[in-house]
Amino acid sequence: MSTKYAEAGQATRTTYVGQAIDRVDGPAKTTGQARFAAEYPYPDLAHAALVHATIARGRITAIDTEQALAVRGVIDVLTHVNAPAMKPAPKMSFLDLSSIASGTSVNYLATDEVHWNGQPIAVVVAETPETARYAASLVRPAYRVLPATVDFAAEEPNAAPEKGNPLMASRADKGDAHAALAAAPVSVDLTFSTPQHNHNAIEPHATTAVWDGDRLTLHEGAQNIPWLRKHVAQRFGVPETSVRVLSPFVGGGFGGKSRAWAGTLLAALAARATGRAVRLALTRAGVYHTVGGRTASTQRVALGADATGRLSALIHTSVSRTARIGGMPEPITAASHHLYAAPNIHLAQHNVQLDLLPNTFMRAPGESIGTFALESAVDELAWELGMDPIELRLRNEPDRNPVGGQRFTHRMLKEAYALGAERFGWRERDPRPGAMRDGRWLVGMGVATAFHPSMRMPAHVTVRLGADGTLVVRSGMHEMGMGTATVQAQIAADEMGVPLASVRVEYGDSDLPPGPGAIGSVQTASAAAGVIDACAKLKKSVLALARRAPGSPLHGRKLEELEARDGGLHHRGGGQGYTDILNAAGRDHLEAESKSNMLGFVARTVLDRRRRVKAATGAQFCEVRVDPDTMEVRVSRWLGVFDVGTVINARTAASQLRGGIVMGIGMALSEQTLIDGRDGRIMNPSLSEYHIPVHADIPRIDVLYLNEPDPTTPLGLLGIGEVGITGAAAAVANAVRHATGKRVLDLPITLDKLL
Ligand code: MOS
């Protein structure tokens, strides 16, 4: 690693940052000692199962629980008739970001109204999970069915211009894109569609809820502990301090565990009603029925260019859907604000509201499907022009943000494409469609650009240095598998100059200082800022002790002259170990903290985003093999070259980016939630019918980083969680286009669309 962080006023010496360090939680996970939310034993533990509505909209006219109650081992059946009421979900407000924690606005079991097919309408509590699930199948509701709107394709022509998108401007105009398109000598005008996608984390959502008087303990896989705690406290009318959320391990989140969904609330409600500790582990179908996924979309991308490939017009419009009971607009056209230097741009997002479970955050919401459309269209324009698709992109690479003219804090797409083209063997690509073969397989190569904005959230972090030389970092961060504790330990070890083995990171507990959410690719950079700040304060306090000690080699020294290394503070002429300093001062530990105010932080972030554009980017290279008879598509090679700023841990970062690419391959080739247009029923709520890639579908995925720190962020980090999925589906579609000559505009690219 270089010493470039100095530009951002950060540590100048790194030992652990940048290295491929093993995960500190690896042994606990591989030996089965890591406990997930559904694995906490309680002596009086009872098990809950949900009963789901089977109509899209209407009222429950009667609910017969007699048979269910008669099953031996059933403790109670809660319905809207007998359940204690929770308080209603708070209204969404940007002054209180925790209000985003509300997955839906429905007050479960306090209403006879049904708002989507799958809404929980009863909870069975029993001595075993099997008993609870069996008894749940015996609950008999009767309904008065009301008309419902559930078919996205049928409704999307009626979409309204989007309002209130917190993540980006819903509309942007520069010049006259429509006139420029009409006048362009070369153009493409394409309409894309993408289906709904559902969350399929390896750990289905689960909650263990335990009340002790008015105090609630929740074991829950959470991506945002402070929001969840606040939301649950509001719903049960208890102070926030009465709710403890424990979330040491999360088996994948991807956005699906950043809100409070029905299972969490109903587990707590059931525990309150029965006086038992209650575990509610959702079935896979239960996740589909109660946890939102990604919106379906239709998108138009139209591009106009001159014969040399210079863009004159870029139009990107989208329709997505929310639900009448919640959901959020997704930033589908976000990347189109930033990627191409067109003088005329028109971007606009539209929404429809359906009687379905609301959509929610799902890895790069908006950008993942938006880059599919944009980057497919750019590729198609390259075909129209007879130009190499990388060359076309480079010719339109902007110096400043195309919409708004802001500076980029960092932009290395040219370098990413140059390195990727060389490593992937792009020169060997025969540009004619269907010209490359491997035996009987058609071979295709495609590229696409990855883009995800870089953000930060406040983090409260404490660091505690013991006289025994140990360093404890405490912050309520989230470990969903990405290496949270590992990378923060690396950063803290470097900042203090202590061995990695002497650092312990505590996270995943609402009793800790509140951490940033593991959302929006913000967690690592946000926590790093807190760790660096807290360590700086800690070193200052250590030095203050040493300066007071008459015999100390640090006597009279200033912090700027010192380097933290070898377990102490050093200057050219000498130094002193932390252990010595603390012992000499008779202190058994020293502690420091870093804290930031949420509102000020948000305000600064918003202002910063107006002033300059900060993003992680990348160049995705995909090779496919297509069977010429069956049109089966196999991804055979992949290279992603990413500019994510500094890479803290080459191993966990590569995993994170690979995971995003795998999810993008699933989006490209197989993933889709099928919804019955008559009654809003999800037809494929299982891994046997909703196809995510398995190992056999995924080739070796090579990941390279440019590893240049961003000059404006702590440690130069740009965020790594979501950029990997962006551009990935387009790279597949573009490779398929090269192999077969066929452009598929609607995902997933199943073989029927190629035959
Ligand atoms: Mo992310 S979609 O903010 O986990």
PDB file of N, CA and C in Angstrom, residues 186-188 303-314 339-342 374-398 411 413-414 417 426 429 447 449 734 743:
ATOM      1  N   VAL A 186     -27.151   8.365 -36.255  1.00  0.00           N
ATOM      2  CA  VAL A 186     -27.191   6.978 -35.780  1.00  0.00           C
ATOM      3  C   VAL A 186     -27.911   6.976 -34.433  1.00  0.00           C
ATOM      4  N   SER A 187     -28.821   6.022 -34.259  1.00  0.00           N
ATOM      5  CA  SER A 187     -29.525   6.005 -32.978  1.00  0.00           C
ATOM      6  C   SER A 187     -30.055   4.615 -32.658  1.00  0.00           C
ATOM      7  N   VAL A 188     -30.326   4.410 -31.399  1.00  0.00           N
ATOM      8  CA  VAL A 188     -31.078   3.226 -30.947  1.00  0.00           C
ATOM      9  C   VAL A 188     -32.159   3.732 -30.004  1.00  0.00           C
ATOM     10  N   LEU A 303     -30.547   6.457 -27.569  1.00  0.00           N
ATOM     11  CA  LEU A 303     -29.254   7.129 -27.704  1.00  0.00           C
ATOM     12  C   LEU A 303     -29.097   7.609 -29.135  1.00  0.00           C
ATOM     13  N   GLY A 304     -28.638   8.828 -29.281  1.00  0.00           N
ATOM     14  CA  GLY A 304     -28.323   9.341 -30.606  1.00  0.00           C
ATOM     15  C   GLY A 304     -26.847   9.695 -30.663  1.00  0.00           C
ATOM     16  N   ALA A 305     -26.215   9.433 -31.829  1.00  0.00           N
ATOM     17  CA  ALA A 305     -24.782   9.710 -31.953  1.00  0.00           C
ATOM     18  C   ALA A 305     -24.459  10.140 -33.377  1.00  0.00           C
ATOM     19  N   ASP A 306     -23.288  10.772 -33.517  1.00  0.00           N
ATOM     20  CA  ASP A 306     -22.807  11.022 -34.876  1.00  0.00           C
ATOM     21  C   ASP A 306     -22.037   9.787 -35.345  1.00  0.00           C
ATOM     22  N   ALA A 307     -21.537   9.838 -36.586  1.00  0.00           N
ATOM     23  CA  ALA A 307     -20.920   8.639 -37.159  1.00  0.00           C
ATOM     24  C   ALA A 307     -19.635   8.246 -36.439  1.00  0.00           C
ATOM     25  N   THR A 308     -19.035   9.179 -35.688  1.00  0.00           N
ATOM     26  CA  THR A 308     -17.810   8.840 -34.961  1.00  0.00           C
ATOM     27  C   THR A 308     -18.120   8.283 -33.569  1.00  0.00           C
ATOM     28  N   GLY A 309     -19.396   8.192 -33.236  1.00  0.00           N
ATOM     29  CA  GLY A 309     -19.765   7.619 -31.951  1.00  0.00           C
ATOM     30  C   GLY A 309     -19.935   8.638 -30.843  1.00  0.00           C
ATOM     31  N   ARG A 310     -19.830   9.915 -31.159  1.00  0.00           N
ATOM     32  CA  ARG A 310     -20.050  10.915 -30.127  1.00  0.00           C
ATOM     33  C   ARG A 310     -21.534  11.050 -29.837  1.00  0.00           C
ATOM     34  N   LEU A 311     -21.920  10.865 -28.601  1.00  0.00           N
ATOM     35  CA  LEU A 311     -23.338  10.916 -28.238  1.00  0.00           C
ATOM     36  C   LEU A 311     -23.866  12.340 -28.357  1.00  0.00           C
ATOM     37  N   SER A 312     -25.056  12.459 -28.955  1.00  0.00           N
ATOM     38  CA  SER A 312     -25.731  13.763 -28.957  1.00  0.00           C
ATOM     39  C   SER A 312     -26.957  13.733 -28.054  1.00  0.00           C
ATOM     40  N   ALA A 313     -27.519  12.551 -27.837  1.00  0.00           N
ATOM     41  CA  ALA A 313     -28.740  12.460 -27.028  1.00  0.00           C
ATOM     42  C   ALA A 313     -28.725  11.208 -26.173  1.00  0.00           C
ATOM     43  N   LEU A 314     -29.148  11.377 -24.935  1.00  0.00           N
ATOM     44  CA  LEU A 314     -29.324  10.232 -24.033  1.00  0.00           C
ATOM     45  C   LEU A 314     -30.675  10.395 -23.342  1.00  0.00           C
ATOM     46  N   LEU A 339     -22.690   8.712 -16.411  1.00  0.00           N
ATOM     47  CA  LEU A 339     -21.742   7.898 -17.184  1.00  0.00           C
ATOM     48  C   LEU A 339     -21.310   8.473 -18.527  1.00  0.00           C
ATOM     49  N   TYR A 340     -22.174   9.214 -19.215  1.00  0.00           N
ATOM     50  CA  TYR A 340     -21.829   9.591 -20.589  1.00  0.00           C
ATOM     51  C   TYR A 340     -21.974  11.083 -20.844  1.00  0.00           C
ATOM     52  N   ALA A 341     -21.010  11.606 -21.588  1.00  0.00           N
ATOM     53  CA  ALA A 341     -20.945  13.049 -21.844  1.00  0.00           C
ATOM     54  C   ALA A 341     -21.855  13.454 -23.004  1.00  0.00           C
ATOM     55  N   ALA A 342     -23.143  13.235 -22.877  1.00  0.00           N
ATOM     56  CA  ALA A 342     -24.061  13.666 -23.936  1.00  0.00           C
ATOM     57  C   ALA A 342     -24.486  15.112 -23.677  1.00  0.00           C
ATOM     58  N   LEU A 374     -29.244   0.680 -19.589  1.00  0.00           N
ATOM     59  CA  LEU A 374     -28.330   1.672 -20.165  1.00  0.00           C
ATOM     60  C   LEU A 374     -27.171   0.996 -20.893  1.00  0.00           C
ATOM     61  N   GLU A 375     -26.551   0.037 -20.222  1.00  0.00           N
ATOM     62  CA  GLU A 375     -25.351  -0.568 -20.785  1.00  0.00           C
ATOM     63  C   GLU A 375     -25.653  -1.547 -21.918  1.00  0.00           C
ATOM     64  N   SER A 376     -26.867  -2.084 -21.961  1.00  0.00           N
ATOM     65  CA  SER A 376     -27.287  -2.862 -23.133  1.00  0.00           C
ATOM     66  C   SER A 376     -27.474  -1.934 -24.321  1.00  0.00           C
ATOM     67  N   ALA A 377     -28.083  -0.764 -24.070  1.00  0.00           N
ATOM     68  CA  ALA A 377     -28.349   0.177 -25.160  1.00  0.00           C
ATOM     69  C   ALA A 377     -27.041   0.735 -25.733  1.00  0.00           C
ATOM     70  N   VAL A 378     -26.087   1.030 -24.860  1.00  0.00           N
ATOM     71  CA  VAL A 378     -24.795   1.531 -25.341  1.00  0.00           C
ATOM     72  C   VAL A 378     -24.132   0.473 -26.228  1.00  0.00           C
ATOM     73  N   ASP A 379     -24.226  -0.778 -25.805  1.00  0.00           N
ATOM     74  CA  ASP A 379     -23.668  -1.872 -26.603  1.00  0.00           C
ATOM     75  C   ASP A 379     -24.365  -1.956 -27.965  1.00  0.00           C
ATOM     76  N   GLU A 380     -25.681  -1.808 -27.946  1.00  0.00           N
ATOM     77  CA  GLU A 380     -26.443  -1.889 -29.198  1.00  0.00           C
ATOM     78  C   GLU A 380     -26.068  -0.731 -30.133  1.00  0.00           C
ATOM     79  N   LEU A 381     -25.810   0.422 -29.548  1.00  0.00           N
ATOM     80  CA  LEU A 381     -25.361   1.561 -30.361  1.00  0.00           C
ATOM     81  C   LEU A 381     -24.003   1.244 -31.007  1.00  0.00           C
ATOM     82  N   ALA A 382     -23.148   0.550 -30.265  1.00  0.00           N
ATOM     83  CA  ALA A 382     -21.849   0.155 -30.827  1.00  0.00           C
ATOM     84  C   ALA A 382     -22.046  -0.756 -32.043  1.00  0.00           C
ATOM     85  N   TRP A 383     -23.028  -1.661 -31.945  1.00  0.00           N
ATOM     86  CA  TRP A 383     -23.332  -2.511 -33.116  1.00  0.00           C
ATOM     87  C   TRP A 383     -23.799  -1.652 -34.280  1.00  0.00           C
ATOM     88  N   GLU A 384     -24.679  -0.699 -34.023  1.00  0.00           N
ATOM     89  CA  GLU A 384     -25.193   0.175 -35.085  1.00  0.00           C
ATOM     90  C   GLU A 384     -24.059   0.942 -35.759  1.00  0.00           C
ATOM     91  N   LEU A 385     -23.096   1.362 -34.936  1.00  0.00           N
ATOM     92  CA  LEU A 385     -21.985   2.166 -35.445  1.00  0.00           C
ATOM     93  C   LEU A 385     -20.881   1.307 -36.060  1.00  0.00           C
ATOM     94  N   GLY A 386     -20.927  -0.001 -35.787  1.00  0.00           N
ATOM     95  CA  GLY A 386     -19.818  -0.863 -36.185  1.00  0.00           C
ATOM     96  C   GLY A 386     -18.550  -0.508 -35.430  1.00  0.00           C
ATOM     97  N   MET A 387     -18.717  -0.165 -34.167  1.00  0.00           N
ATOM     98  CA  MET A 387     -17.592   0.312 -33.365  1.00  0.00           C
ATOM     99  C   MET A 387     -17.382  -0.600 -32.158  1.00  0.00           C
ATOM    100  N   ASP A 388     -16.155  -0.699 -31.725  1.00  0.00           N
ATOM    101  CA  ASP A 388     -15.874  -1.487 -30.525  1.00  0.00           C
ATOM    102  C   ASP A 388     -16.600  -0.846 -29.332  1.00  0.00           C
ATOM    103  N   PRO A 389     -17.311  -1.657 -28.522  1.00  0.00           N
ATOM    104  CA  PRO A 389     -18.091  -1.077 -27.423  1.00  0.00           C
ATOM    105  C   PRO A 389     -17.238  -0.407 -26.342  1.00  0.00           C
ATOM    106  N   ILE A 390     -15.992  -0.828 -26.184  1.00  0.00           N
ATOM    107  CA  ILE A 390     -15.124  -0.137 -25.215  1.00  0.00           C
ATOM    108  C   ILE A 390     -14.733   1.221 -25.787  1.00  0.00           C
ATOM    109  N   GLU A 391     -14.367   1.231 -27.061  1.00  0.00           N
ATOM    110  CA  GLU A 391     -13.997   2.492 -27.720  1.00  0.00           C
ATOM    111  C   GLU A 391     -15.149   3.503 -27.660  1.00  0.00           C
ATOM    112  N   LEU A 392     -16.381   3.013 -27.891  1.00  0.00           N
ATOM    113  CA  LEU A 392     -17.539   3.913 -27.833  1.00  0.00           C
ATOM    114  C   LEU A 392     -17.662   4.534 -26.445  1.00  0.00           C
ATOM    115  N   ARG A 393     -17.463   3.734 -25.428  1.00  0.00           N
ATOM    116  CA  ARG A 393     -17.557   4.266 -24.056  1.00  0.00           C
ATOM    117  C   ARG A 393     -16.455   5.291 -23.793  1.00  0.00           C
ATOM    118  N   LEU A 394     -15.237   4.966 -24.218  1.00  0.00           N
ATOM    119  CA  LEU A 394     -14.127   5.885 -23.947  1.00  0.00           C
ATOM    120  C   LEU A 394     -14.314   7.221 -24.658  1.00  0.00           C
ATOM    121  N   ARG A 395     -14.897   7.186 -25.866  1.00  0.00           N
ATOM    122  CA  ARG A 395     -15.138   8.444 -26.592  1.00  0.00           C
ATOM    123  C   ARG A 395     -16.141   9.337 -25.887  1.00  0.00           C
ATOM    124  N   ASN A 396     -16.955   8.760 -25.065  1.00  0.00           N
ATOM    125  CA  ASN A 396     -17.992   9.542 -24.392  1.00  0.00           C
ATOM    126  C   ASN A 396     -17.764   9.674 -22.894  1.00  0.00           C
ATOM    127  N   GLU A 397     -16.526   9.418 -22.492  1.00  0.00           N
ATOM    128  CA  GLU A 397     -16.181   9.536 -21.079  1.00  0.00           C
ATOM    129  C   GLU A 397     -16.149  11.024 -20.698  1.00  0.00           C
ATOM    130  N   PRO A 398     -16.954  11.433 -19.712  1.00  0.00           N
ATOM    131  CA  PRO A 398     -17.028  12.856 -19.382  1.00  0.00           C
ATOM    132  C   PRO A 398     -15.894  13.312 -18.464  1.00  0.00           C
ATOM    133  N   ARG A 411     -12.281   9.264 -10.786  1.00  0.00           N
ATOM    134  CA  ARG A 411     -12.909   8.633 -11.956  1.00  0.00           C
ATOM    135  C   ARG A 411     -11.827   7.929 -12.735  1.00  0.00           C
ATOM    136  N   LEU A 413     -12.484   5.096 -14.980  1.00  0.00           N
ATOM    137  CA  LEU A 413     -13.080   4.095 -15.865  1.00  0.00           C
ATOM    138  C   LEU A 413     -12.175   3.758 -17.044  1.00  0.00           C
ATOM    139  N   LYS A 414     -11.475   4.771 -17.561  1.00  0.00           N
ATOM    140  CA  LYS A 414     -10.567   4.512 -18.691  1.00  0.00           C
ATOM    141  C   LYS A 414      -9.511   3.491 -18.292  1.00  0.00           C
ATOM    142  N   TYR A 417     -11.041  -0.008 -17.955  1.00  0.00           N
ATOM    143  CA  TYR A 417     -11.238  -0.677 -19.248  1.00  0.00           C
ATOM    144  C   TYR A 417      -9.912  -1.090 -19.875  1.00  0.00           C
ATOM    145  N   TRP A 426      -9.313  -8.965 -24.746  1.00  0.00           N
ATOM    146  CA  TRP A 426     -10.379  -8.354 -25.564  1.00  0.00           C
ATOM    147  C   TRP A 426      -9.964  -8.239 -27.031  1.00  0.00           C
ATOM    148  N   ARG A 429     -11.071 -10.799 -29.522  1.00  0.00           N
ATOM    149  CA  ARG A 429     -12.491 -10.896 -29.837  1.00  0.00           C
ATOM    150  C   ARG A 429     -12.713 -10.582 -31.316  1.00  0.00           C
ATOM    151  N   VAL A 447     -18.969  -6.419 -22.588  1.00  0.00           N
ATOM    152  CA  VAL A 447     -18.527  -5.552 -21.491  1.00  0.00           C
ATOM    153  C   VAL A 447     -19.680  -4.671 -21.041  1.00  0.00           C
ATOM    154  N   THR A 449     -20.364  -1.196 -17.968  1.00  0.00           N
ATOM    155  CA  THR A 449     -19.814  -0.358 -16.904  1.00  0.00           C
ATOM    156  C   THR A 449     -20.591  -0.557 -15.608  1.00  0.00           C
ATOM    157  N   ASN A 734     -24.798  -8.485 -23.331  1.00  0.00           N
ATOM    158  CA  ASN A 734     -23.954  -8.033 -24.439  1.00  0.00           C
ATOM    159  C   ASN A 734     -23.107  -9.180 -24.992  1.00  0.00           C
ATOM    160  N   ARG A 743     -30.439  -9.591 -29.461  1.00  0.00           N
ATOM    161  CA  ARG A 743     -30.506  -8.666 -28.335  1.00  0.00           C
ATOM    162  C   ARG A 743     -31.750  -8.997 -27.519  1.00  0.00           C
TER     163      ARG A 743
END
